[in-house]
PDB file of C-alpha atoms in Angstrom:
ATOM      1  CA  UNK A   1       0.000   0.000   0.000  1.00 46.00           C
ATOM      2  CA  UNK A   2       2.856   2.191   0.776  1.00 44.00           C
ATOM      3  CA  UNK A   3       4.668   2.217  -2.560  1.00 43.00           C
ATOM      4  CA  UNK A   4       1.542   2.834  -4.400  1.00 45.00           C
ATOM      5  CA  UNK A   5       0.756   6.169  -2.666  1.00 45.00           C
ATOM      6  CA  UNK A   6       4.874   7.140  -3.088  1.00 46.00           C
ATOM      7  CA  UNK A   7       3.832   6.705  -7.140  1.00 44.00           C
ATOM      8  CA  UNK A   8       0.981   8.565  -6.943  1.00 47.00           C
ATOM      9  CA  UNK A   9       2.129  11.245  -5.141  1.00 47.00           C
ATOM     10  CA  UNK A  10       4.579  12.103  -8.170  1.00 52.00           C
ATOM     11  CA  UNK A  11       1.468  13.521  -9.917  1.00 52.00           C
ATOM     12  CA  UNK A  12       0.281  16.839  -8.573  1.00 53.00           C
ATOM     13  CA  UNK A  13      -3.432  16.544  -9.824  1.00 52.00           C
ATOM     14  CA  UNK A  14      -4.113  13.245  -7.597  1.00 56.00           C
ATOM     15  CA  UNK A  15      -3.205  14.999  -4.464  1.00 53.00           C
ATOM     16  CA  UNK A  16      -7.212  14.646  -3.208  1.00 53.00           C
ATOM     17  CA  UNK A  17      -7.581  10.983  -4.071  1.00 54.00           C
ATOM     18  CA  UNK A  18      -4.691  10.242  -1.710  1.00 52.00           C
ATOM     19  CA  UNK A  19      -6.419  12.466   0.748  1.00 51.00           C
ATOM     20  CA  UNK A  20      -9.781  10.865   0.577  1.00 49.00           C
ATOM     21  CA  UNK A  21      -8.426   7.496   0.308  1.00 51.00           C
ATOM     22  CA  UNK A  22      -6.398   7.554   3.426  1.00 50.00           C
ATOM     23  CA  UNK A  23      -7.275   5.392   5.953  1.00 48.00           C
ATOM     24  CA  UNK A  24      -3.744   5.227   6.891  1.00 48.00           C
ATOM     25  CA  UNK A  25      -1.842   7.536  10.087  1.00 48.00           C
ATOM     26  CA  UNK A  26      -2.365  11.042   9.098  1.00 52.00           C
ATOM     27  CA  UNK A  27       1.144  11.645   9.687  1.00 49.00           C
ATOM     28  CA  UNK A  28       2.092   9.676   6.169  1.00 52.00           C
ATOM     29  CA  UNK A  29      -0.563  11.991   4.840  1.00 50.00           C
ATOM     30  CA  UNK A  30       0.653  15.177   5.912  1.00 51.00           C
ATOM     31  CA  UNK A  31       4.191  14.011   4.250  1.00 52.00           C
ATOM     32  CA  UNK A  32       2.868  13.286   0.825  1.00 50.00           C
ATOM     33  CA  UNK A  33       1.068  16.278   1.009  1.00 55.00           C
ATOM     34  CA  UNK A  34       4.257  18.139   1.750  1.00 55.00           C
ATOM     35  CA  UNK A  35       6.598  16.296  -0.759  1.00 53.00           C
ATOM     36  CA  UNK A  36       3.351  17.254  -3.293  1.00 50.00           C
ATOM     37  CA  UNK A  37       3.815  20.483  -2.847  1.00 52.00           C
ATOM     38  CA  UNK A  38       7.196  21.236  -3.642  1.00 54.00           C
ATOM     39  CA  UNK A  39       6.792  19.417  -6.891  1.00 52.00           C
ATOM     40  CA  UNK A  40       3.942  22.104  -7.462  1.00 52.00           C
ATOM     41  CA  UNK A  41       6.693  24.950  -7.296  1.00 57.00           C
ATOM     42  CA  UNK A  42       9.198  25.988  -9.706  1.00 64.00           C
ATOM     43  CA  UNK A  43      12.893  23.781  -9.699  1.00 66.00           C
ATOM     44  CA  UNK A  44      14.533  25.658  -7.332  1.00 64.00           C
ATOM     45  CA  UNK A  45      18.564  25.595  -8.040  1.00 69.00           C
ATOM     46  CA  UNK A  46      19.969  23.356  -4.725  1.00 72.00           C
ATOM     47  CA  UNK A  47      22.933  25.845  -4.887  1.00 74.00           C
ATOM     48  CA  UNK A  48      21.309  29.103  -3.046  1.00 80.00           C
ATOM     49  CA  UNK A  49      21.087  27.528   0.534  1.00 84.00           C
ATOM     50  CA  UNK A  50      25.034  26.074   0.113  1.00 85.00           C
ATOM     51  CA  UNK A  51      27.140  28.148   2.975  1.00 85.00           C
ATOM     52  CA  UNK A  52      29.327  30.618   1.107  1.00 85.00           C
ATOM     53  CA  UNK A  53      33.150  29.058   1.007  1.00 86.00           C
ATOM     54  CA  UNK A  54      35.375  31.212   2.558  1.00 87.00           C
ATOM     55  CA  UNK A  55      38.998  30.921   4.738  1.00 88.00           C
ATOM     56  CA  UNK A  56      37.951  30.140   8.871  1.00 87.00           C
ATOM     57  CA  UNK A  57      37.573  33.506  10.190  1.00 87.00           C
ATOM     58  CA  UNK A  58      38.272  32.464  13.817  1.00 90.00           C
ATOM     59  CA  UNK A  59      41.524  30.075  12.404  1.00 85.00           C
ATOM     60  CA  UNK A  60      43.795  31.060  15.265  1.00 85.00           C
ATOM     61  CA  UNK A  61      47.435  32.364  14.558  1.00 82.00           C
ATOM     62  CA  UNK A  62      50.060  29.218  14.292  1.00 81.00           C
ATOM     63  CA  UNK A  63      51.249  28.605  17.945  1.00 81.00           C
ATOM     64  CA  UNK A  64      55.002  29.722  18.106  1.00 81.00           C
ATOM     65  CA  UNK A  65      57.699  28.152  20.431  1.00 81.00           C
ATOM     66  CA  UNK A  66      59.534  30.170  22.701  1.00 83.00           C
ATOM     67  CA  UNK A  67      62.678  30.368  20.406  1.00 83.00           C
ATOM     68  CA  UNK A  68      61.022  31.233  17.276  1.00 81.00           C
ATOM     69  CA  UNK A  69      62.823  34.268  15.497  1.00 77.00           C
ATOM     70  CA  UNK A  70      65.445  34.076  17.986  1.00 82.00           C
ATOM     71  CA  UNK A  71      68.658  33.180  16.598  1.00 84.00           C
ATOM     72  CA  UNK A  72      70.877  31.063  18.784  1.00 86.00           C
ATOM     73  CA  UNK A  73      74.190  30.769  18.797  1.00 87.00           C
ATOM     74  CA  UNK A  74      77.047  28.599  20.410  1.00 89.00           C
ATOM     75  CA  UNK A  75      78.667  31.547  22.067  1.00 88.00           C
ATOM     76  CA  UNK A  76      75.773  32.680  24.345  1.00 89.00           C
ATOM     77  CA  UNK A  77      76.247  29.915  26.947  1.00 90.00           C
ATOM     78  CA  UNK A  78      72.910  31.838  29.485  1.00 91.00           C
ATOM     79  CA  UNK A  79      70.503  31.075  26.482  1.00 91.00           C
ATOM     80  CA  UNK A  80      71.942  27.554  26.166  1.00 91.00           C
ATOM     81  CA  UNK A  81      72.307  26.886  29.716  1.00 92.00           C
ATOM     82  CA  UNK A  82      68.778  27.650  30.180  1.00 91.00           C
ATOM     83  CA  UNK A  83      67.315  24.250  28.288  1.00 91.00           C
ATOM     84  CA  UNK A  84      70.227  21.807  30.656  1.00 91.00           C
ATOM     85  CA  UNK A  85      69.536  20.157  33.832  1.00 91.00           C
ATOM     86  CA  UNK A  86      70.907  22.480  36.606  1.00 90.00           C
ATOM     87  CA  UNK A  87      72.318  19.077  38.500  1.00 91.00           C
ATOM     88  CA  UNK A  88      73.749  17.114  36.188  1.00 91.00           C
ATOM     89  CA  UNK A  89      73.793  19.153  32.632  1.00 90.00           C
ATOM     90  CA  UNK A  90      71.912  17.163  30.647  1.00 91.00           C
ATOM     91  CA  UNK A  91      69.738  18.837  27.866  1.00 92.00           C
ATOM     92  CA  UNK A  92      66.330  18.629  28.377  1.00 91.00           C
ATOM     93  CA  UNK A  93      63.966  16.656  25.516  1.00 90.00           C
ATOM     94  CA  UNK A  94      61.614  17.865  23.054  1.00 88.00           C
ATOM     95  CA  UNK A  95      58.630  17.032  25.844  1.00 87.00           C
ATOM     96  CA  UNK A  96      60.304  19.320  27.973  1.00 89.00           C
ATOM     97  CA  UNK A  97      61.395  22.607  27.155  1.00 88.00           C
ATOM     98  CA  UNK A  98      58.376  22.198  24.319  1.00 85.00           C
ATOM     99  CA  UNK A  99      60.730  23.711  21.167  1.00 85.00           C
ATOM    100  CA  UNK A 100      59.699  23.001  18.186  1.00 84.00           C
ATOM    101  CA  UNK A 101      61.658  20.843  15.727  1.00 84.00           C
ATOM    102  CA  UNK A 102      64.155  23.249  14.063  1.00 85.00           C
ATOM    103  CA  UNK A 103      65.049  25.117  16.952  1.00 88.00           C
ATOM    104  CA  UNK A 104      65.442  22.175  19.284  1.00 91.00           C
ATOM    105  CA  UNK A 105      68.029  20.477  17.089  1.00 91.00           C
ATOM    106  CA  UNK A 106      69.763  23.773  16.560  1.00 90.00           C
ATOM    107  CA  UNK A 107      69.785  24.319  20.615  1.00 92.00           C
ATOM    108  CA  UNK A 108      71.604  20.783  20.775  1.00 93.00           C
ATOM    109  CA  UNK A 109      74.211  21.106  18.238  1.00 93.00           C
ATOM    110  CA  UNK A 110      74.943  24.529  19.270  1.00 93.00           C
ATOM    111  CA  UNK A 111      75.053  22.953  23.400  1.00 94.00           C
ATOM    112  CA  UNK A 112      76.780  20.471  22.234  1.00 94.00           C
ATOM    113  CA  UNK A 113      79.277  22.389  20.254  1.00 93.00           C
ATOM    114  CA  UNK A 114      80.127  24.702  22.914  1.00 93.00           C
ATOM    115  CA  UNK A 115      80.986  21.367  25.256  1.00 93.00           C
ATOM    116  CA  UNK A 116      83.482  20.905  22.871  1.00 91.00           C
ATOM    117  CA  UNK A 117      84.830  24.742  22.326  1.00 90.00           C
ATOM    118  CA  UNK A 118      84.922  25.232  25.909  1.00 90.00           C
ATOM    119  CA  UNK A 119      82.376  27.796  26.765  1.00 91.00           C
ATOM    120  CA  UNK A 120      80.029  25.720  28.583  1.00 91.00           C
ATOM    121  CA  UNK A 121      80.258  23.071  31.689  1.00 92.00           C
ATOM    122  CA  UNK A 122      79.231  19.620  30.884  1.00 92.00           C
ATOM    123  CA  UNK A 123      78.477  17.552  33.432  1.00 92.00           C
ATOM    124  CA  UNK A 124      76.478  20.964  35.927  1.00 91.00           C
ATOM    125  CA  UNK A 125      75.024  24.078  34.634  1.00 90.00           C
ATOM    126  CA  UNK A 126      77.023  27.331  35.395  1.00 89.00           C
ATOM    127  CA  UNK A 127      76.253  28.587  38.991  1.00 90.00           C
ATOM    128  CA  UNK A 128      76.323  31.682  37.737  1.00 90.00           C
ATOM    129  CA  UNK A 129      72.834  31.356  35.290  1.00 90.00           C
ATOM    130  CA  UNK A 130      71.349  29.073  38.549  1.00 89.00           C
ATOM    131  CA  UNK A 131      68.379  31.697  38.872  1.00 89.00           C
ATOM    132  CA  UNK A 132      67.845  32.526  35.571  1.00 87.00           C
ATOM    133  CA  UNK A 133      64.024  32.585  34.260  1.00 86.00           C
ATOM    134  CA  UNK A 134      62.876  28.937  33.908  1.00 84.00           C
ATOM    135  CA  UNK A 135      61.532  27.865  30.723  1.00 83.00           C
ATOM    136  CA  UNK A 136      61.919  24.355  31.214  1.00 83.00           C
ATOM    137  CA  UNK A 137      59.840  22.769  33.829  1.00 79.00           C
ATOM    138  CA  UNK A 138      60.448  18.825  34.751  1.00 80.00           C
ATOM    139  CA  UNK A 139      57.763  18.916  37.051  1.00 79.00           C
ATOM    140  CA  UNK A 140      54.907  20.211  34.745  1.00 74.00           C
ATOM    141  CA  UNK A 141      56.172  19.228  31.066  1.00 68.00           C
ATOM    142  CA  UNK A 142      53.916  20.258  28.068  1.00 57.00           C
TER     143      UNK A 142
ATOM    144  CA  UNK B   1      91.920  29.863  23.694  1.00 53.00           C
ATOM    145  CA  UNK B   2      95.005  30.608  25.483  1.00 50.00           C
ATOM    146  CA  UNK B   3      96.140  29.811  29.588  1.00 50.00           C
ATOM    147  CA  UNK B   4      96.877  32.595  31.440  1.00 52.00           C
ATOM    148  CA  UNK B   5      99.508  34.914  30.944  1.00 51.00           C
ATOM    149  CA  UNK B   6     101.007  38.345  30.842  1.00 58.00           C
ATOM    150  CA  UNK B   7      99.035  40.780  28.612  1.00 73.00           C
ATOM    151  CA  UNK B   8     102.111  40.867  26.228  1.00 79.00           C
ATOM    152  CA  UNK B   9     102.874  37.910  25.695  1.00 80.00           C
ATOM    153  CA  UNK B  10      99.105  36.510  24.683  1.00 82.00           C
ATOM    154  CA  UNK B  11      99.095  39.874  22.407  1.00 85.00           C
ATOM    155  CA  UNK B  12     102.582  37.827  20.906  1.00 87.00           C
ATOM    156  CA  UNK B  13     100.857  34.415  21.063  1.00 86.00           C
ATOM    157  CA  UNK B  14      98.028  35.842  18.650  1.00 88.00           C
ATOM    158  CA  UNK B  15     100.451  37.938  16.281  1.00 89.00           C
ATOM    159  CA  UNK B  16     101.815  34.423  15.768  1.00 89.00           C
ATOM    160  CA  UNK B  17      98.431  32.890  14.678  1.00 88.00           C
ATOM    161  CA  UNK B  18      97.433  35.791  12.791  1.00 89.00           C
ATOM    162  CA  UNK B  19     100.329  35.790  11.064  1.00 90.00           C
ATOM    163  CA  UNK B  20     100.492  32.009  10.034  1.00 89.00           C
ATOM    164  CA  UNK B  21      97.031  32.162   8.566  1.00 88.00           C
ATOM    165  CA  UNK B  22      97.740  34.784   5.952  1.00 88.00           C
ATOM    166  CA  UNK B  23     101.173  32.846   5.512  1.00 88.00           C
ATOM    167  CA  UNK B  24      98.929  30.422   3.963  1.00 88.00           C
ATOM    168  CA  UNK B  25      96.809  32.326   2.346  1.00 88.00           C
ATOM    169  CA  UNK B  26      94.045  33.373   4.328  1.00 87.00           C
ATOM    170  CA  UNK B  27      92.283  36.862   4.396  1.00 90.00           C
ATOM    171  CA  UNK B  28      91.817  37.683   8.465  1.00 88.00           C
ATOM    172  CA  UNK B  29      88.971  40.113   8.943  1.00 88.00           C
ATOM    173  CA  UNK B  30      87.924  40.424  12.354  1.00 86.00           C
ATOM    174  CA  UNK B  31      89.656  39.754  15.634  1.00 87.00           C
ATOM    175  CA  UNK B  32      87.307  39.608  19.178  1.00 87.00           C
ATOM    176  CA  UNK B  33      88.343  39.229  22.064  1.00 87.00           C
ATOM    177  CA  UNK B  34      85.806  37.541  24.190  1.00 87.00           C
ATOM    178  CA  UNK B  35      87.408  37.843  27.199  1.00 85.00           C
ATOM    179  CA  UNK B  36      89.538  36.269  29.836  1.00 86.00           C
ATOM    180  CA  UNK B  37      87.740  34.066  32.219  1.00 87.00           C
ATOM    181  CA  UNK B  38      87.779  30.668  33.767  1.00 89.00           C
ATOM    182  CA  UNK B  39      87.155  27.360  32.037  1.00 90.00           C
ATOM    183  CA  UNK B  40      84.075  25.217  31.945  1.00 90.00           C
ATOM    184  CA  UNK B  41      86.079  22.171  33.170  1.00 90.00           C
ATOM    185  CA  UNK B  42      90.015  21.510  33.453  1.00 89.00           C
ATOM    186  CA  UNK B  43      91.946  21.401  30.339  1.00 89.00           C
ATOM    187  CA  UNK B  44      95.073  19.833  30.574  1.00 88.00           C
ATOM    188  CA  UNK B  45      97.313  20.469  27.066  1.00 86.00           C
ATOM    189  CA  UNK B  46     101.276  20.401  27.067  1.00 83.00           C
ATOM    190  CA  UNK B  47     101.579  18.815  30.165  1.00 87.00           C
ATOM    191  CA  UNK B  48     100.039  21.375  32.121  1.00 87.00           C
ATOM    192  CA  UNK B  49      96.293  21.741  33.584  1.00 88.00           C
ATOM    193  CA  UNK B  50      94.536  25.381  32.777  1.00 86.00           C
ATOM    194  CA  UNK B  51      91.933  26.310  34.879  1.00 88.00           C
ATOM    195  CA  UNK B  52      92.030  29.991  33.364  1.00 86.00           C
ATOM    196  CA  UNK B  53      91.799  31.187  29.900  1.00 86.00           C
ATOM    197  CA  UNK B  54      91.253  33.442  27.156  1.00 87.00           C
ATOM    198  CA  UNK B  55      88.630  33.762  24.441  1.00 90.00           C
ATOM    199  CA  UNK B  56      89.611  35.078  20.961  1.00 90.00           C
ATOM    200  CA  UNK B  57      87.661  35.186  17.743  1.00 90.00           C
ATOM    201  CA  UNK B  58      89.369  35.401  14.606  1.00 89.00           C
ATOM    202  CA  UNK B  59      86.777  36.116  11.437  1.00 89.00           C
ATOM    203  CA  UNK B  60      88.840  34.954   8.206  1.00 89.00           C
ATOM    204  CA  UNK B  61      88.681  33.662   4.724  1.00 88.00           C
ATOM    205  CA  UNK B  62      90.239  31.034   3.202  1.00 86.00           C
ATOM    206  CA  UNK B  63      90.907  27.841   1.208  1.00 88.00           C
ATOM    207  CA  UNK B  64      89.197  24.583   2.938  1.00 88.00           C
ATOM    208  CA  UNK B  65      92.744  23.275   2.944  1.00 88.00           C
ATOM    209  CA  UNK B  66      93.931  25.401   5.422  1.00 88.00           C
ATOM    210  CA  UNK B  67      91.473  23.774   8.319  1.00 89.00           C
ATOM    211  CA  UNK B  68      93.940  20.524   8.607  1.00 90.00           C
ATOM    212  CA  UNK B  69      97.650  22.861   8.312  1.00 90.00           C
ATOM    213  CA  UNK B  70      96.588  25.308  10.735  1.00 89.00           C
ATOM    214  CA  UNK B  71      95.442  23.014  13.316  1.00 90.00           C
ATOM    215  CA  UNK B  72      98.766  20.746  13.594  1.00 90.00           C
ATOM    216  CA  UNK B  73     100.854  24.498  13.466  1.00 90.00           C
ATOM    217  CA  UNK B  74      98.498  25.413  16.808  1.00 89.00           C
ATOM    218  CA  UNK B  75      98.581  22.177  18.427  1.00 89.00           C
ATOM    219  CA  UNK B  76     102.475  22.626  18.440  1.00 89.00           C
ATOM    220  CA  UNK B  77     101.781  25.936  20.205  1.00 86.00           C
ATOM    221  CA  UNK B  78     102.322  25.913  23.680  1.00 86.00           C
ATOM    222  CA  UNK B  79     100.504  29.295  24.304  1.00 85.00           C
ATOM    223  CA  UNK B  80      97.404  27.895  22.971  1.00 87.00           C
ATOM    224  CA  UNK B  81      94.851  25.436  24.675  1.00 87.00           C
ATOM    225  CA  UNK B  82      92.208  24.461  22.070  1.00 89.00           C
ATOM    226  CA  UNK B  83      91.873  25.802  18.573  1.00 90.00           C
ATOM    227  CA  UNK B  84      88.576  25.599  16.744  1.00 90.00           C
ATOM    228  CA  UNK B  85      88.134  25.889  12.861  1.00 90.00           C
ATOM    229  CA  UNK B  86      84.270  26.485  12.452  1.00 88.00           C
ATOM    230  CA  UNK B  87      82.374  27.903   9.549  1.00 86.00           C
ATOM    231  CA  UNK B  88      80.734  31.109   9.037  1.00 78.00           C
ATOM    232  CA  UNK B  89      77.450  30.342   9.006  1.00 68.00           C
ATOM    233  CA  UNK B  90      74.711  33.654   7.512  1.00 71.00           C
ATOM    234  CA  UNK B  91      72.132  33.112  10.287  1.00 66.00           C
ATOM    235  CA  UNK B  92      68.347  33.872   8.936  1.00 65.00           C
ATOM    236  CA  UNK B  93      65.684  33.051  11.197  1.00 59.00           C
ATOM    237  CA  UNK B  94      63.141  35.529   9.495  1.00 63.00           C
ATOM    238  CA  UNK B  95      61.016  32.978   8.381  1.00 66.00           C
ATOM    239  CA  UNK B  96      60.124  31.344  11.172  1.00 69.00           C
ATOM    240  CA  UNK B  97      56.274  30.023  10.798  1.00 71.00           C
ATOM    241  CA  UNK B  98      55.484  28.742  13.964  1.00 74.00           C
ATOM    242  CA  UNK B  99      54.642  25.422  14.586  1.00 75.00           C
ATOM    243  CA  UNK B 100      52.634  23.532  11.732  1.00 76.00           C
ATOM    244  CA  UNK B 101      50.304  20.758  13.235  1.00 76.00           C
ATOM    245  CA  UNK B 102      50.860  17.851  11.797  1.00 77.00           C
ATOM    246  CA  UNK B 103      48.695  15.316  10.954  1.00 79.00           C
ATOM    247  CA  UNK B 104      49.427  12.277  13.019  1.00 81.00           C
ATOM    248  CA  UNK B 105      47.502   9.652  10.865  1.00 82.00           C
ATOM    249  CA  UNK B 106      48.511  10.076   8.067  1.00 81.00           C
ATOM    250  CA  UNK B 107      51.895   9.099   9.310  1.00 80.00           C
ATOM    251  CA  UNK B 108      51.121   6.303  10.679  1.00 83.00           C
ATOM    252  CA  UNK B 109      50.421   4.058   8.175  1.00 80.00           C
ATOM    253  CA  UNK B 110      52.922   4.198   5.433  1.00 75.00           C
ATOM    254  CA  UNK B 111      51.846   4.940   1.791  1.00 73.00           C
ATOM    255  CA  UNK B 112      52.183   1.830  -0.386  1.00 71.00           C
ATOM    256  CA  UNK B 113      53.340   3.649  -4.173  1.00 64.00           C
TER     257      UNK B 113
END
């Protein structure tokens, strides 16, 4: 019974047979009547009600670590100390002082290089940058 | 880097290097002096243990080939503790983006071309 109403309904000028005939909920009759008449109307184009393309407009800047457009170098042994374990000198991992990829490698190299050069302590951080600004935390790590 | 000694005779120490780089061909532009303070750990070089030195920084130009001459001529010198040949590198950090997100499943499974 239901697929011969769905055929009918196609056809706007049987609209009050279906109506009469319905002995059937009148919630399936209130559809038909409904899908009847938009096929009354003109073809409206699907495209109008389509939200309008355009960039996010609440896209949020791209988060920047705490080194970006700083330029580090192996001769300024506070910066470096700064991301090395105050007891034993270790450098601190990515998880840690939360650097991003570039300038974390270039922190190590340039830590590492001034092991080697002689301008920074290897096995304990300089007493002297001790109570410097932390930007690493162990106990809270990003 | 050089262990501690009279004024004079580190300004002699460096005329020496200075001068045996542009023996060889090298173009010296800038000299800094980074100042005299105490090491990081104890060096000990020519039979002797430094715990105080001085930084120098010698800007030059010069044929790759140099790198290996120079650094036998200055670890004969007694004066100096522990030469360095590094390179010049133009530092640019103007583009720096921030960091990208990236997308972690697409690299987890590997792409089969």
């Amino acid at each position: 019974m239901a697929a011969t109403l769905v055929v009918s309904s196609r056809v706007s000028g049987r609209l009050q047979q279906i109506l009469a005939a319905g002995k059937s909920a009148s919630a399936s009759c209130a559809v038909l009547w409904r899908r009847g008449y938009s096929s009354q109307q003109e073809q409206v184009s699907h495209k109008v009600d389509l939200p309008i393309e355009m960039e996010n407009p609440y896209k949020e800047p791209p988060k920047r670590c705490v080194l970006c457009g700083i330029n580090v170098d192996y001769k300024n042994v506070q910066l470096l100390s700064q991301f090395v374990s105050p007891y034993t000198g270790r450098i601190y991992g990515r998880h840690i002082t939360g650097l991003c990829g570039k300038k974390q490698k270039e922190i190590s190299k340039a830590i590492k290089r001034a092991h080697v050069i002689g301008f920074m302590p290897v096995v304990y951080k300089d007493p002297t940058f001790l109570n410097d600004p932390k930007i690493c935390d162990i106990r809270h790590p990003e | 880097m050089f262990p501690r000694w009279l004024v004079p005779e580190m300004a002699s120490a460096l005329k020496r290097t200075i001068e045996a780089l542009m023996e060889r061909g090298a173009v010296v532009r800038n000299l800094e002096n980074l100042g005299e303070r105490s090491l990081p750990y104890k060096i000990s070089k020519h039979n002797q243990d430094h715990r105080r030195g001085g930084y120098f920084l010698v800007d030059f130009d010069g044929p790759p080939t140099i790198v290996s001459t120079m650094m036998d001529h200055l670890g004969r010198d007694v004066d100096v503790i522990r030469p360095t040949f590094l390179k010049h590198r133009v530092s640019k950090t103007e583009e720096c983006s921030g960091i990208i997100p990236v997308n972690y499943e697409d690299k987890l499974y590997t792409k089969k071309k």
